[in-house]
mmCIF file of C-alpha atoms in Angstrom:
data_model
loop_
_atom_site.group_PDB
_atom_site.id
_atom_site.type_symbol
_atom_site.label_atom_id
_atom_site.label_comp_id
_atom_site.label_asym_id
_atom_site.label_seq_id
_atom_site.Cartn_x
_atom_site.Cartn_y
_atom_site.Cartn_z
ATOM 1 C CA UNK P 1 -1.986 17.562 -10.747
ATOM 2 C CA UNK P 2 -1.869 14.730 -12.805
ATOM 3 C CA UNK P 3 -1.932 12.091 -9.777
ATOM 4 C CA UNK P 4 -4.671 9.925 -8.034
ATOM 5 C CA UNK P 5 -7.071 11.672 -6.234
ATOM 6 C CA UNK P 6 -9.284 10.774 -2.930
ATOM 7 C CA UNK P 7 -12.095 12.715 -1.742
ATOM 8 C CA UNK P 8 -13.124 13.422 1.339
ATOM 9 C CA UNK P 9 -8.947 13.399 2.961
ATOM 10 C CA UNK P 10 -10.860 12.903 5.875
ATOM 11 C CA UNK P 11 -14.317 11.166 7.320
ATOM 12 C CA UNK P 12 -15.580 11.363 10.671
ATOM 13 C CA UNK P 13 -19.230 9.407 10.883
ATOM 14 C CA UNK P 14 -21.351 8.180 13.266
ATOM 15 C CA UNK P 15 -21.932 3.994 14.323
ATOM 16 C CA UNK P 16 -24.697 3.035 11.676
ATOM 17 C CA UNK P 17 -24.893 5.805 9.080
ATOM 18 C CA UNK P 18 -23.355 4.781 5.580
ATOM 19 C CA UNK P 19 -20.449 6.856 3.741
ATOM 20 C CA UNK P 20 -19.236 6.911 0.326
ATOM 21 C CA UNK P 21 -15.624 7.393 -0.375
ATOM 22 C CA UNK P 22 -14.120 8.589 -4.061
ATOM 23 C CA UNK P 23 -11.589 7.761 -6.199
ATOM 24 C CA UNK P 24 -10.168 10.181 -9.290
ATOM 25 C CA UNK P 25 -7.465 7.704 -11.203
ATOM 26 C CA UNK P 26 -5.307 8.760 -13.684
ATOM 27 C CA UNK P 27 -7.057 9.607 -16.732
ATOM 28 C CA UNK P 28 -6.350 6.516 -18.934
ATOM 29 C CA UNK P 29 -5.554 3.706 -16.653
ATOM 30 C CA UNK P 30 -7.571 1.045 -16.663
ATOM 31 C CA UNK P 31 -6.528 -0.977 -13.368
ATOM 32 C CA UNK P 32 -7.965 0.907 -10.618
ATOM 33 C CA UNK P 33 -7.168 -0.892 -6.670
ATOM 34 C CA UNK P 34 -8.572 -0.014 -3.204
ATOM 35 C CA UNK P 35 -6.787 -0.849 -0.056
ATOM 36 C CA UNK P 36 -7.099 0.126 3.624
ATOM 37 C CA UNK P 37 -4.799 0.157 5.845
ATOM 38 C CA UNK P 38 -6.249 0.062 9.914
ATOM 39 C CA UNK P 39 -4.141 1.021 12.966
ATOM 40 C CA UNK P 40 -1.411 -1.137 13.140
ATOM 41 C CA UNK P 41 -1.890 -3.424 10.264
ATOM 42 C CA UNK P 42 -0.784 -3.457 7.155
ATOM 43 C CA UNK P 43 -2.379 -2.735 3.613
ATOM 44 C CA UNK P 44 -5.087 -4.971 2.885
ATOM 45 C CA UNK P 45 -6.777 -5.386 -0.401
ATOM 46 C CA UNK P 46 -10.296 -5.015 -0.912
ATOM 47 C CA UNK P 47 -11.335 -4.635 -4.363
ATOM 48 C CA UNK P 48 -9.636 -4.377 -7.897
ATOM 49 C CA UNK P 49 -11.176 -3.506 -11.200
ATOM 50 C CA UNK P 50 -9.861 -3.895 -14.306
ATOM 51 C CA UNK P 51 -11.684 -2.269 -17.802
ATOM 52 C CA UNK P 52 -14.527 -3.852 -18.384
ATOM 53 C CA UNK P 53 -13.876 -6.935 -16.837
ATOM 54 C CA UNK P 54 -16.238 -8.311 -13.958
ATOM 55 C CA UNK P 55 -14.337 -6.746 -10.804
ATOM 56 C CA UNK P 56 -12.421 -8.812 -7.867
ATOM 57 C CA UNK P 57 -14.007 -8.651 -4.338
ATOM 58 C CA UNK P 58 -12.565 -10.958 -2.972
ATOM 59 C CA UNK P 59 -11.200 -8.687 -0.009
ATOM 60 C CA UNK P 60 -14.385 -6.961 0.268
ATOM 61 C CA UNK P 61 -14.829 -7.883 4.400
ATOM 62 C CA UNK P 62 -18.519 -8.245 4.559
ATOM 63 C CA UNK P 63 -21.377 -7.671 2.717
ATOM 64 C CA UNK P 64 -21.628 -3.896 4.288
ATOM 65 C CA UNK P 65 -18.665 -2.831 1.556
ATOM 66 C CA UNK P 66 -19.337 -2.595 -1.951
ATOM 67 C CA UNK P 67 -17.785 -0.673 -4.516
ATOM 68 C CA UNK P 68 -18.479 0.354 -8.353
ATOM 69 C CA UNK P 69 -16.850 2.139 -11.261
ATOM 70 C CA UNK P 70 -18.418 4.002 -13.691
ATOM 71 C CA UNK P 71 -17.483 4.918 -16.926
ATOM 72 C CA UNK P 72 -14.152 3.402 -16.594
ATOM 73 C CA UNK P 73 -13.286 6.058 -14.570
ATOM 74 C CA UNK P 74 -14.308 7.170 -11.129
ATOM 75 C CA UNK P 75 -14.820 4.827 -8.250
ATOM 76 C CA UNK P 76 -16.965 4.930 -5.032
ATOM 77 C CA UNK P 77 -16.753 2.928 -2.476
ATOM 78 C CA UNK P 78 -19.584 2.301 -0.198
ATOM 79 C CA UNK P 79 -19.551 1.181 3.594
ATOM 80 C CA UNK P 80 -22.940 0.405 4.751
ATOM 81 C CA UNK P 81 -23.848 0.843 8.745
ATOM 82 C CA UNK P 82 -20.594 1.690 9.523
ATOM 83 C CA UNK P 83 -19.200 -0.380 12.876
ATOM 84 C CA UNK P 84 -16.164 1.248 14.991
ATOM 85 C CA UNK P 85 -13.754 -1.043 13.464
ATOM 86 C CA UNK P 86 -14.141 0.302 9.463
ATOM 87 C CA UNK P 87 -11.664 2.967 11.222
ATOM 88 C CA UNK P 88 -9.426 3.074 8.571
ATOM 89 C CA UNK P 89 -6.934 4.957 5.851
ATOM 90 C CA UNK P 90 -8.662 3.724 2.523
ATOM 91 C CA UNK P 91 -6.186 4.013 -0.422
ATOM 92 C CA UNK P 92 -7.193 3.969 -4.126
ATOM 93 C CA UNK P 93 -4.404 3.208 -6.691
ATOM 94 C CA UNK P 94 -4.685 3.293 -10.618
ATOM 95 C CA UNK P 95 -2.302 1.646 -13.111
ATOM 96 C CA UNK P 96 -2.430 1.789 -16.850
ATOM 97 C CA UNK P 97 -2.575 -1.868 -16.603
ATOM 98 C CA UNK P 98 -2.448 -4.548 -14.276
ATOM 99 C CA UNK P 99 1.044 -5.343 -15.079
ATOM 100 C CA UNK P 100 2.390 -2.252 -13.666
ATOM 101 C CA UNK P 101 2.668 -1.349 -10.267
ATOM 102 C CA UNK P 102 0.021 1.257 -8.966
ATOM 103 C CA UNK P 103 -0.130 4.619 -8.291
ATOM 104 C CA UNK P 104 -1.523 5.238 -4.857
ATOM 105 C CA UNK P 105 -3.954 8.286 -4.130
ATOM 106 C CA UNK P 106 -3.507 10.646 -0.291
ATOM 107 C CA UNK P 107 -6.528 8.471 1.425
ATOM 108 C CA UNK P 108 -8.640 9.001 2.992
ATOM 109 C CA UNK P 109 -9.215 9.201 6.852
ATOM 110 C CA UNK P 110 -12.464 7.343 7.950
ATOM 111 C CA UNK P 111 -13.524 7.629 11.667
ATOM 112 C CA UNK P 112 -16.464 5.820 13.178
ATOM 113 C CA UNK P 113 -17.403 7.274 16.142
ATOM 114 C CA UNK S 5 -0.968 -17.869 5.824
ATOM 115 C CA UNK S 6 0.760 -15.478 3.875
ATOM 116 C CA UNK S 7 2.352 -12.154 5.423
ATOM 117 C CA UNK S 8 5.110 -9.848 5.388
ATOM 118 C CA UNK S 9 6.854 -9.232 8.499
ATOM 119 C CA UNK S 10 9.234 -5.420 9.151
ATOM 120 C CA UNK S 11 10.483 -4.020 11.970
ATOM 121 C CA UNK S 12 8.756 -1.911 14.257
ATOM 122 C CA UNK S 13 9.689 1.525 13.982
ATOM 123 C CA UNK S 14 10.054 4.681 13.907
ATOM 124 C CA UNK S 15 13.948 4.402 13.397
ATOM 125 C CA UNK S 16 16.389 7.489 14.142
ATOM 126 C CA UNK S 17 18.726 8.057 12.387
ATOM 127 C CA UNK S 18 21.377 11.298 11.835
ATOM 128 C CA UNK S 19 22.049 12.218 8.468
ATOM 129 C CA UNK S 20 24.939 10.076 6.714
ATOM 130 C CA UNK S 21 24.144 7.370 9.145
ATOM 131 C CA UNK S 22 24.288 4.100 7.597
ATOM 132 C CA UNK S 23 20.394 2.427 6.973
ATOM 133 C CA UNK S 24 18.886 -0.874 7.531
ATOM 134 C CA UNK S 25 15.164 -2.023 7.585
ATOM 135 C CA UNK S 26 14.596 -5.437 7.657
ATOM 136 C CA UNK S 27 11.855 -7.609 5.644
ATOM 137 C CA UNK S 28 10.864 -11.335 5.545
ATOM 138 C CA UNK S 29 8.081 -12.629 4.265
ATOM 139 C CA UNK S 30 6.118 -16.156 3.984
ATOM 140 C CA UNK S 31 4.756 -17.074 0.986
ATOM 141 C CA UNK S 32 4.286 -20.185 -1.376
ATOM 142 C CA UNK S 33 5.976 -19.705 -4.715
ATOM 143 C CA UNK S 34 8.420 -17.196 -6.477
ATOM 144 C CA UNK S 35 6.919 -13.470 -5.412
ATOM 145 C CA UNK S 36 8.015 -10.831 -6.908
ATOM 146 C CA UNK S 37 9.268 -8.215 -4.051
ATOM 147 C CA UNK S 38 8.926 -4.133 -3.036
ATOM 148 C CA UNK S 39 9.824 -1.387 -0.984
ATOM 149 C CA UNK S 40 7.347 1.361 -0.802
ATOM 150 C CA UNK S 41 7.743 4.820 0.064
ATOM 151 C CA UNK S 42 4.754 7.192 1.567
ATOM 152 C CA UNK S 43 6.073 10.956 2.579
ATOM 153 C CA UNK S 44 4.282 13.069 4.750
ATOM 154 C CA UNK S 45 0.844 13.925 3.374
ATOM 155 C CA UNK S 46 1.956 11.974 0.304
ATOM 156 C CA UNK S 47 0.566 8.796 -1.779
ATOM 157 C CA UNK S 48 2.833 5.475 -1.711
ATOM 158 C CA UNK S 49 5.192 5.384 -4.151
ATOM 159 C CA UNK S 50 7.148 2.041 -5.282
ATOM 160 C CA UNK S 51 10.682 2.344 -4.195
ATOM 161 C CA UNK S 52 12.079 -0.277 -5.775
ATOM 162 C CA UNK S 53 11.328 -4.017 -6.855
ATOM 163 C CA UNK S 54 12.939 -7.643 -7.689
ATOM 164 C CA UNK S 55 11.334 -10.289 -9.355
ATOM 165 C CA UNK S 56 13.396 -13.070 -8.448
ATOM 166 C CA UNK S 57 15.886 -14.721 -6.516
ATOM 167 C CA UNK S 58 19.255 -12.704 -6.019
ATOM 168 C CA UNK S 59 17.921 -9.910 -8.033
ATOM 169 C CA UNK S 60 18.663 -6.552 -6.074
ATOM 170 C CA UNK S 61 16.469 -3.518 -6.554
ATOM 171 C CA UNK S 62 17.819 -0.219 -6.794
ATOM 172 C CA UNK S 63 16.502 3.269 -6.668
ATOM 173 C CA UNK S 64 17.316 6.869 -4.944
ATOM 174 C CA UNK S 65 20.452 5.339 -3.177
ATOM 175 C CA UNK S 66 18.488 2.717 -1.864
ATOM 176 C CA UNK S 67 19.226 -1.033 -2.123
ATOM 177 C CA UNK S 68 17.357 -4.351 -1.461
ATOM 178 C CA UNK S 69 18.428 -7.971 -2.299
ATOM 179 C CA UNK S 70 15.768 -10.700 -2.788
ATOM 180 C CA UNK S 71 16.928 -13.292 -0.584
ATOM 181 C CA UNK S 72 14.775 -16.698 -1.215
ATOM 182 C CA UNK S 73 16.983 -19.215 1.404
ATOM 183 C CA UNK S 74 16.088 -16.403 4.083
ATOM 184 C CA UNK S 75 12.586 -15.081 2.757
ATOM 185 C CA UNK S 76 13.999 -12.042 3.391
ATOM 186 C CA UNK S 77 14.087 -8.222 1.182
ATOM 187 C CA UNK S 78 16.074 -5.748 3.404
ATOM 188 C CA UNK S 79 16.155 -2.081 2.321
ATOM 189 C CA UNK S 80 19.363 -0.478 3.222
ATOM 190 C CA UNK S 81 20.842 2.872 2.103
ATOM 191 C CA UNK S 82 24.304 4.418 2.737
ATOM 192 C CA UNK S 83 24.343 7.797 3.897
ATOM 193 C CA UNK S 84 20.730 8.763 4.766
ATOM 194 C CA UNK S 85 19.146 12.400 4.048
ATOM 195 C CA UNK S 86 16.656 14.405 6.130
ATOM 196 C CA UNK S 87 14.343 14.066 2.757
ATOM 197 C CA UNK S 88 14.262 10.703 3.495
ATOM 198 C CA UNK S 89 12.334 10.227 6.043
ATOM 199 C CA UNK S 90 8.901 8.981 5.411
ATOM 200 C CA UNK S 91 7.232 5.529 5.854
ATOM 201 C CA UNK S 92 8.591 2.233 4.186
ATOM 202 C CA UNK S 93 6.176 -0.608 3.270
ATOM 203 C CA UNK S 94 7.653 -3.872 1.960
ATOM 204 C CA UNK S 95 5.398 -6.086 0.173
ATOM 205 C CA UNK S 96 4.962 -8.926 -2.468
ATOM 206 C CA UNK S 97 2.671 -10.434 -4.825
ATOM 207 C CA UNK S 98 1.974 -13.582 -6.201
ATOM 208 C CA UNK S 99 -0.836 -12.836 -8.479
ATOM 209 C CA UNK S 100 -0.154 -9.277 -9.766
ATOM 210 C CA UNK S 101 -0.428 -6.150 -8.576
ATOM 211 C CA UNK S 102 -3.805 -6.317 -7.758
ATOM 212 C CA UNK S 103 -3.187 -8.454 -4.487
ATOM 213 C CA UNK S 104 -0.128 -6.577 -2.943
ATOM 214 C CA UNK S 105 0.663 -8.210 0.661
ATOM 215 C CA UNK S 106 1.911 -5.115 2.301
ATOM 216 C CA UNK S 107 3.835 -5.502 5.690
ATOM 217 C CA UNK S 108 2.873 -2.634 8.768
ATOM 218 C CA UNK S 109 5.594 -0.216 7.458
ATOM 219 C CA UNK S 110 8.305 1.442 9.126
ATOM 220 C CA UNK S 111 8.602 5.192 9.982
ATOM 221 C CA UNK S 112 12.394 6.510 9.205
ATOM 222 C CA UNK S 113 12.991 9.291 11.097
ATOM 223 C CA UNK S 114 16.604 11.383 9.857
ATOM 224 C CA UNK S 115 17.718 14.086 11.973
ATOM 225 C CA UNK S 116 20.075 17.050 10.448
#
């Protein structure tokens, strides 16, 4: 298919060890987003990157997540010593542009044990 | 600070029943407004949108009016279908799309 895809769908990890989560956009769009969305709460933005442009981290919740995209294309995001409460669905979205609303990827499932 | 507040769900409805899920928000400014859609084992998928006051959104039978004097974006529908139950987000932006304030979403559940 043609959409945005996540990989792993799901994540199960123990308290401390690090995981990296990816993110297939749409070939050609340039905006790509992630979110997560914890038990209860709503969407929250972490991190948005757009082309070449220096990216915007300013939901990034502590210096544990980090994120990077390479060749304009796939993204990883990286939690560092994972705590209990990174227990999340992490969404990626792409857009061709920023303009446009995005389109969101399955998640994926994080446990922290 | 700024947030987007939806009813609790899940909601049950029968099929034809007639569909309401409310939405207020607080923010500063003129947001532009949206219902999200997520169906089982699905991405989100923008439902519908307004960009400013008294502008209704439209999409799929579905209907929401951007209310400023109320903060309020209420999705309603009709006659409801089994195929549409799922989970509703509302949200808004100020800034773009990058910075989508999502409410908790609401689980719709339509019964034959």
């Amino acid at each position: 298919g043609a959409g945005v895809s996540q990989s792993p769908s799901n994540k199960v990890t123990e308290k401390g060890k690090d995981v990296e989560l990816r993110c297939d956009p749409i070939s050609g769009h340039t905006a790509l987003y992630w979110y997560r969305q914890s038990l209860g709460q709503g969407l929250e933005f972490l991190i948005y990157f757009q082309g070449n442009s220096a990216p915007d981290k300013s939901g990034l919740p502590s210096d544990r997540f980090s994120a990077e995209r390479t060749g304009g294309s796939v993204s990883t995001l990286t939690i560092q010593r994972t705590q209990q409460e990174d227990s999340a669905v992490y969404l990626c979205a792409s857009s061709p542009t920023s303009g446009v609303p995005p389109y969101f990827g399955p998640g994926t499932r994080l446990t922290v044990l | 600070g700024d947030s987007v507040t939806q009813m609790e769900g899940p909601v049950t409805l029968s099929e034809e029943a007639f569909l309401t899920i409310n939405c207020t928000y607080t923010a500063t400014g003129y947001p532009s407004l949206f219902w999200y859609v997520q169906y089982p084992g699905e991405g989100l998928q923008l439902l519908l949108k307004a960009t400013k006051a008294d502008d209704k959104g439209s999409n799929k039978g579905f209907e929401a009016t951007y209310r400023k004097e109320t903060t309020s974006f209420h999705l309603e529908k009709g006659s409801v279908q089994v195929s549409d139950s799922a989970v509703y987000f509302c949200a808004y932006t100020n800034t773009g799309f990058q910075k989508l304030v999502f409410g908790t979403g609401t689980r719709l559940l339509v019964s034959p």
